[in-house]
Amino acid sequence: MLFTMLAIAGGTATVKYYVSKKKAKKTRRSLSRSIEKLNDKLQLDVLVPQRQSDHDEVQTHVALWKRDKPLVPEKQSAHSFKKEGKLFNRYLRKYGAPYWRPALLSGAGLVSFGLYEIGFTRALKNIINSSASGKGLLLAKPILAKLLLVFPAVALLVLMGERISAAITSKVVKDLNSDMYQHLQKLPVSYYKDTKLGDILTRFSSDMIYVRLGITQIIPTVADLLIVVLNIIMLFMLSVPMALVTMTSLPVLIYILRDFSPSLSKANYALKDEEAMVMQAVQESTQAQAMIKSFSIQPSMQSGFVNQLERLQKVSTNALFNRTAFERTVISSLFFTQLLSISTGLILLGAGTLSIGGLVSFIMMQGIFVSYMRKLFRNRIDEVLTSLIGIRRVDTLFQSQSDIIDIPGAIVLPTFREGVCFENVSFGYTDDNLQLRNTSFSIQPGSFVAFVGPSGAGKSTILNLLLRFYDVSAGRVTVDGHDIRHLTISSLRQKIGIVLQDTFVFNASIADNIRVAKPNATDDEIMQAAQAAELHEFITDLPQGYETNAGEAGKRLSGGQKQRVAIARAILCDPAILILDEATSSLDAETAAAIDATVHKLRHKCTVISISHNLRAIAKADNIFVLDKGSVMEQGSHDELMLLNGLYVQLWNAQTSTAHETPLLEAPLS
């Protein structure tokens, strides 16, 4: 009874909309303001008792998970909603067009059941009207027999349509995922430094779930719309007055969709935004467990995570409320027009202008119409609207472009013979902070050079520019006399092997981890690279040899073993230039010395560029560049630099004066 009263009240309000356009606009603005105020005041801790935390005594938390800037638009207007619709159509045309033929077959299969329902309802009118003359049973038998015979075929057609629709959805999602991954590979290093990992991961996880839901609904939605159109035609054929009353729900539903869609979109986008932050928090906390436990900050981390969950809880409540309000308003409108049309039918029946069979048939046909409209607005359209959020977030990934690209006419670097030159190079990661200032130097082919200097002097920046992870702000970097911006990126990087301080090891076999440097390498080539890196003996002692899994992030390997994997990779790609970026700084002295000895054997095969804080490790370099504040202050061999009595000597004395002191971590405990 209460639901009926609410439905009538809601329907009365919507009918008044058509009485006065000005009054309807005022009602719409009032409704929107009321919903916004309710959303602002809606707090979950008022509605649901909060669970007491095990760490309520902790008043502070580690504020790690903060967004640099809000990803949710401040305002979500009908205009922006139309833009999202155009965006959805663009992706649908791009990824759905190749499958339009199977989509037609799928739609035909799904429409068949709606046609079956309409045919049954139409036949029912004739059966009921014939019953008055005593011929109902005689007429019903052949009709029911035909319906029973046709039903299995209809069921098979529907199953076929669902199966084809599922296959199309899977293929579209696969194509989209593939393009997203390919696009990620093209983005510059700066993108990964500026973008949270959780935001990237959600593009491939929860965002794609929403996109999949939206794509899944495309064919069924078109099929349902076709059935609704056919149903409307049948309603008018049965009774024009009752059909006109029923059709009053259509403009109301369009008005509801237009009014609610922006708020639904904004609420869902906020929900996705906070879900990405939660994923980021879980991912970082999982990776940092050793640090968290060593500092005993579990309660503080828990408190911070609970705060993040509370933000998610709030936006989740808002999204659920908007969705529920949308659904209930749709149901109320349909229910009210259904009552009005039935009342109209009873009046027509009493006046003798409508038969009992026509009334029953219309009510059943109207029931089909209402069921499909509810399905469209509660399921189909709602999921399509939700998928717009995933599409928009996916599109932000595609909108991110790399400025590090091959220029038209870029040439391939065939050999490396003339060396590397930095000519008056200036560069900064930000406009107001230069890491290199008018820096010039040259590296001869086949030499062993090193870059040293205080932290932040610009050593790693030089390597980033040589690898063309970034482009210079001024000046140029040349290899064999060619500006590297005029070379193809692949040909430049194929000439360079690199061993970093933190070597990334994939969760794959040791052989495959070495093979990443040369995907088409044979097993013999991998073995030779491992032998040159002095890793072969260790690998053969393992139960599964080269097929031994290295574990996630190489957890089953020691630091020295991971560095030797990196050296094996560099050897496998046979580089003309070998870069060592603090390759041994995190290793113990014995392991570092062994790694240095291995690298020393490669000196006669390639040009070696080393960055190291350990001056003893690079003392035998042919040329040492001493950097400070983005400029080369000194250069020369170790002996030459010692004679200058400059910055290099200060750095050397600082290291050698503490070389015989007991390191802090090795001091005896008191």
CSV table of C-alpha atoms in Angstrom, one decimal, residues 256-481:
chain,number,residue,atom,x,y,z
A,256,ILE,CA,14.6,11.2,-15.7
A,257,LEU,CA,17.6,9.8,-17.7
A,258,ARG,CA,18.7,13.3,-18.6
A,259,ASP,CA,18.4,14.6,-15.1
A,260,PHE,CA,20.1,11.7,-13.3
A,261,SER,CA,22.8,10.7,-15.8
A,262,PRO,CA,25.3,13.5,-14.9
A,263,SER,CA,25.1,12.8,-11.2
A,264,LEU,CA,25.3,9.1,-11.8
A,265,SER,CA,28.4,9.6,-13.9
A,266,LYS,CA,30.1,11.9,-11.4
A,267,ALA,CA,29.3,9.5,-8.5
A,268,ASN,CA,30.6,6.5,-10.4
A,269,TYR,CA,33.8,8.3,-11.4
A,270,ALA,CA,34.5,9.3,-7.8
A,271,LEU,CA,34.0,5.7,-6.8
A,272,LYS,CA,36.5,4.5,-9.4
A,273,ASP,CA,39.0,7.2,-8.3
A,274,GLU,CA,38.9,6.0,-4.7
A,275,GLU,CA,39.1,2.4,-5.7
A,276,ALA,CA,42.3,3.1,-7.5
A,277,MET,CA,43.7,4.8,-4.3
A,278,VAL,CA,42.8,1.7,-2.2
A,279,MET,CA,44.5,-0.5,-4.7
A,280,GLN,CA,47.6,1.7,-4.6
A,281,ALA,CA,47.6,1.5,-0.8
A,282,VAL,CA,47.3,-2.3,-0.7
A,283,GLN,CA,50.0,-2.7,-3.4
A,284,GLU,CA,52.5,-0.4,-1.6
A,285,SER,CA,51.8,-1.9,1.8
A,286,THR,CA,52.4,-5.4,0.4
A,287,GLN,CA,55.7,-4.4,-1.1
A,288,ALA,CA,56.8,-2.5,2.0
A,289,GLN,CA,56.1,-5.2,4.6
A,290,ALA,CA,59.7,-5.6,5.7
A,291,MET,CA,60.0,-1.9,6.3
A,292,ILE,CA,56.7,-1.6,8.1
A,293,LYS,CA,57.5,-4.5,10.4
A,294,SER,CA,61.1,-3.2,11.1
A,295,PHE,CA,59.7,0.2,12.3
A,296,SER,CA,56.7,-1.5,14.0
A,297,ILE,CA,54.3,1.0,12.4
A,298,GLN,CA,51.5,-1.6,11.6
A,299,PRO,CA,48.9,0.3,13.8
A,300,SER,CA,49.8,3.6,12.1
A,301,MET,CA,49.6,2.1,8.6
A,302,GLN,CA,46.3,0.4,9.6
A,303,SER,CA,44.9,3.8,10.7
A,304,GLY,CA,45.9,5.4,7.4
A,305,PHE,CA,44.3,2.6,5.4
A,306,VAL,CA,41.1,2.8,7.4
A,307,ASN,CA,40.9,6.5,6.6
A,308,GLN,CA,41.3,5.7,2.9
A,309,LEU,CA,38.5,3.1,3.2
A,310,GLU,CA,36.3,5.6,4.9
A,311,ARG,CA,36.7,7.9,1.9
A,312,LEU,CA,35.8,5.0,-0.4
A,313,GLN,CA,32.9,4.2,1.9
A,314,LYS,CA,31.5,7.7,1.5
A,315,VAL,CA,31.7,7.9,-2.3
A,316,SER,CA,30.4,4.3,-2.5
A,317,THR,CA,27.3,5.3,-0.5
A,318,ASN,CA,26.8,8.3,-2.8
A,319,ALA,CA,27.1,6.2,-5.9
A,320,LEU,CA,24.7,3.6,-4.6
A,321,PHE,CA,22.2,6.2,-3.5
A,322,ASN,CA,22.2,7.9,-6.9
A,323,ARG,CA,21.7,4.5,-8.6
A,324,THR,CA,18.9,3.5,-6.3
A,325,ALA,CA,17.1,6.8,-6.7
A,326,PHE,CA,17.3,6.5,-10.5
A,327,GLU,CA,15.9,2.9,-10.4
A,328,ARG,CA,13.1,3.7,-8.0
A,329,THR,CA,12.0,6.8,-10.0
A,330,VAL,CA,11.9,4.7,-13.2
A,331,ILE,CA,9.8,2.0,-11.5
A,332,SER,CA,7.4,4.5,-10.0
A,333,SER,CA,6.8,6.2,-13.3
A,334,LEU,CA,6.2,2.9,-15.1
A,335,PHE,CA,3.9,1.6,-12.4
A,336,PHE,CA,1.9,4.8,-12.3
A,337,THR,CA,1.3,4.8,-16.1
A,338,GLN,CA,0.4,1.1,-15.9
A,339,LEU,CA,-2.3,1.9,-13.4
A,340,LEU,CA,-3.6,4.8,-15.5
A,341,SER,CA,-3.8,2.6,-18.7
A,342,ILE,CA,-5.6,-0.2,-16.9
A,343,SER,CA,-8.1,2.2,-15.5
A,344,THR,CA,-8.6,3.6,-19.0
A,345,GLY,CA,-9.1,0.0,-20.3
A,346,LEU,CA,-11.8,-0.7,-17.7
A,347,ILE,CA,-13.6,2.4,-18.7
A,348,LEU,CA,-13.5,1.4,-22.4
A,349,LEU,CA,-14.6,-2.2,-21.5
A,350,GLY,CA,-17.6,-0.7,-19.6
A,351,ALA,CA,-18.4,1.4,-22.6
A,352,GLY,CA,-18.3,-1.6,-24.9
A,353,THR,CA,-15.6,-0.2,-27.1
A,354,LEU,CA,-13.0,-2.8,-26.0
A,355,SER,CA,-13.5,-6.6,-25.7
A,356,ILE,CA,-12.4,-8.7,-22.7
A,357,GLY,CA,-9.9,-10.4,-24.9
A,358,GLY,CA,-8.5,-7.1,-26.1
A,359,LEU,CA,-8.2,-5.9,-22.5
A,360,VAL,CA,-6.4,-9.0,-21.3
A,361,SER,CA,-4.1,-9.0,-24.4
A,362,PHE,CA,-3.3,-5.4,-23.9
A,363,ILE,CA,-2.5,-5.9,-20.2
A,364,MET,CA,-0.1,-8.7,-21.1
A,365,MET,CA,1.4,-6.8,-23.9
A,366,GLN,CA,1.8,-3.8,-21.6
A,367,GLY,CA,3.4,-6.1,-19.0
A,368,ILE,CA,6.0,-7.1,-21.7
A,369,PHE,CA,6.5,-3.4,-22.5
A,370,VAL,CA,7.1,-2.5,-18.9
A,371,SER,CA,9.4,-5.4,-18.2
A,372,TYR,CA,11.6,-4.5,-21.2
A,373,MET,CA,11.6,-0.8,-20.2
A,374,ARG,CA,12.6,-1.7,-16.6
A,375,LYS,CA,15.3,-3.9,-18.0
A,376,LEU,CA,16.5,-1.1,-20.2
A,377,PHE,CA,16.6,1.5,-17.5
A,378,ARG,CA,17.6,-0.6,-14.5
A,379,ASN,CA,20.1,-2.9,-16.1
A,380,ARG,CA,21.1,-2.0,-19.7
A,381,ILE,CA,21.3,1.8,-19.5
A,382,ASP,CA,22.7,1.7,-15.9
A,383,GLU,CA,25.5,-0.5,-16.9
A,384,VAL,CA,26.2,1.5,-20.1
A,385,LEU,CA,26.4,4.6,-18.0
A,386,THR,CA,28.7,2.9,-15.6
A,387,SER,CA,30.9,1.8,-18.5
A,388,LEU,CA,31.3,5.4,-19.6
A,389,ILE,CA,33.4,5.9,-16.5
A,390,GLY,CA,35.7,3.0,-17.5
A,391,ILE,CA,35.8,4.3,-21.1
A,392,ARG,CA,36.7,7.8,-19.9
A,393,ARG,CA,39.5,6.5,-17.6
A,394,VAL,CA,40.8,4.3,-20.3
A,395,ASP,CA,40.8,7.3,-22.7
A,396,THR,CA,42.9,9.3,-20.3
A,397,LEU,CA,45.6,6.7,-20.8
A,398,PHE,CA,45.3,7.0,-24.6
A,399,GLN,CA,45.4,10.8,-24.3
A,400,SER,CA,48.8,10.5,-22.6
A,401,GLN,CA,51.3,10.8,-25.4
A,402,SER,CA,55.1,10.6,-25.6
A,403,ASP,CA,57.2,13.4,-26.9
A,404,ILE,CA,60.1,11.0,-27.2
A,405,ILE,CA,59.4,9.7,-30.7
A,406,ASP,CA,61.1,9.0,-34.0
A,407,ILE,CA,61.1,12.1,-36.1
A,408,PRO,CA,60.2,11.8,-39.8
A,409,GLY,CA,63.3,10.6,-41.7
A,410,ALA,CA,65.1,9.3,-38.6
A,411,ILE,CA,68.0,7.1,-39.6
A,412,VAL,CA,69.3,3.8,-38.2
A,413,LEU,CA,72.6,3.9,-36.3
A,414,PRO,CA,74.6,1.2,-38.1
A,415,THR,CA,77.7,1.1,-36.0
A,416,PHE,CA,79.4,2.9,-33.1
A,417,ARG,CA,82.9,4.1,-34.1
A,418,GLU,CA,83.3,7.8,-33.3
A,419,GLY,CA,82.1,8.1,-29.7
A,420,VAL,CA,79.6,10.1,-27.7
A,421,CYS,CA,79.5,13.9,-27.4
A,422,PHE,CA,77.5,16.2,-25.2
A,423,GLU,CA,77.6,19.7,-26.7
A,424,ASN,CA,76.5,22.6,-24.5
A,425,VAL,CA,73.7,20.5,-23.0
A,426,SER,CA,71.2,22.0,-20.6
A,427,PHE,CA,68.4,20.0,-19.1
A,428,GLY,CA,65.9,20.1,-16.2
A,429,TYR,CA,63.1,17.7,-15.2
A,430,THR,CA,61.2,20.9,-14.4
A,431,ASP,CA,61.5,24.3,-16.0
A,432,ASP,CA,62.7,26.0,-12.8
A,433,ASN,CA,65.4,23.5,-11.8
A,434,LEU,CA,68.2,22.5,-14.2
A,435,GLN,CA,70.1,19.3,-13.6
A,436,LEU,CA,72.7,20.1,-16.4
A,437,ARG,CA,73.9,23.5,-17.3
A,438,ASN,CA,75.8,24.1,-20.6
A,439,THR,CA,77.6,20.8,-20.1
A,440,SER,CA,80.1,19.6,-22.8
A,441,PHE,CA,82.3,16.5,-22.9
A,442,SER,CA,83.2,13.6,-25.2
A,443,ILE,CA,83.7,9.9,-24.8
A,444,GLN,CA,86.0,8.0,-27.1
A,445,PRO,CA,84.9,4.6,-28.4
A,446,GLY,CA,86.5,1.6,-26.5
A,447,SER,CA,87.3,3.7,-23.5
A,448,PHE,CA,86.3,3.2,-19.8
A,449,VAL,CA,84.9,6.5,-18.4
A,450,ALA,CA,83.3,7.3,-15.1
A,451,PHE,CA,81.0,10.0,-13.8
A,452,VAL,CA,81.4,11.0,-10.1
A,453,GLY,CA,80.2,13.8,-7.9
A,454,PRO,CA,77.9,14.6,-5.0
A,455,SER,CA,74.3,13.4,-5.0
A,456,GLY,CA,72.2,15.5,-7.4
A,457,ALA,CA,75.1,16.6,-9.5
A,458,GLY,CA,73.5,15.3,-12.7
A,459,LYS,CA,75.2,11.9,-13.1
A,460,SER,CA,72.1,9.8,-13.7
A,461,THR,CA,70.6,12.6,-15.8
A,462,ILE,CA,73.5,12.2,-18.3
A,463,LEU,CA,72.6,8.5,-18.7
A,464,ASN,CA,68.9,9.3,-19.1
A,465,LEU,CA,69.7,11.7,-21.9
A,466,LEU,CA,72.1,9.3,-23.6
A,467,LEU,CA,69.4,6.6,-23.6
A,468,ARG,CA,66.9,9.3,-24.8
A,469,PHE,CA,64.5,8.8,-22.0
A,470,TYR,CA,64.3,12.6,-22.1
A,471,ASP,CA,65.3,15.2,-24.7
A,472,VAL,CA,67.7,18.0,-24.0
A,473,SER,CA,66.4,21.5,-23.3
A,474,ALA,CA,69.4,23.0,-25.1
A,475,GLY,CA,72.4,21.8,-26.9
A,476,ARG,CA,72.6,18.3,-28.3
A,477,VAL,CA,73.8,14.8,-27.7
A,478,THR,CA,75.6,13.0,-30.6
A,479,VAL,CA,76.6,9.4,-31.2
A,480,ASP,CA,79.0,9.0,-34.1
A,481,GLY,CA,78.3,12.6,-35.0
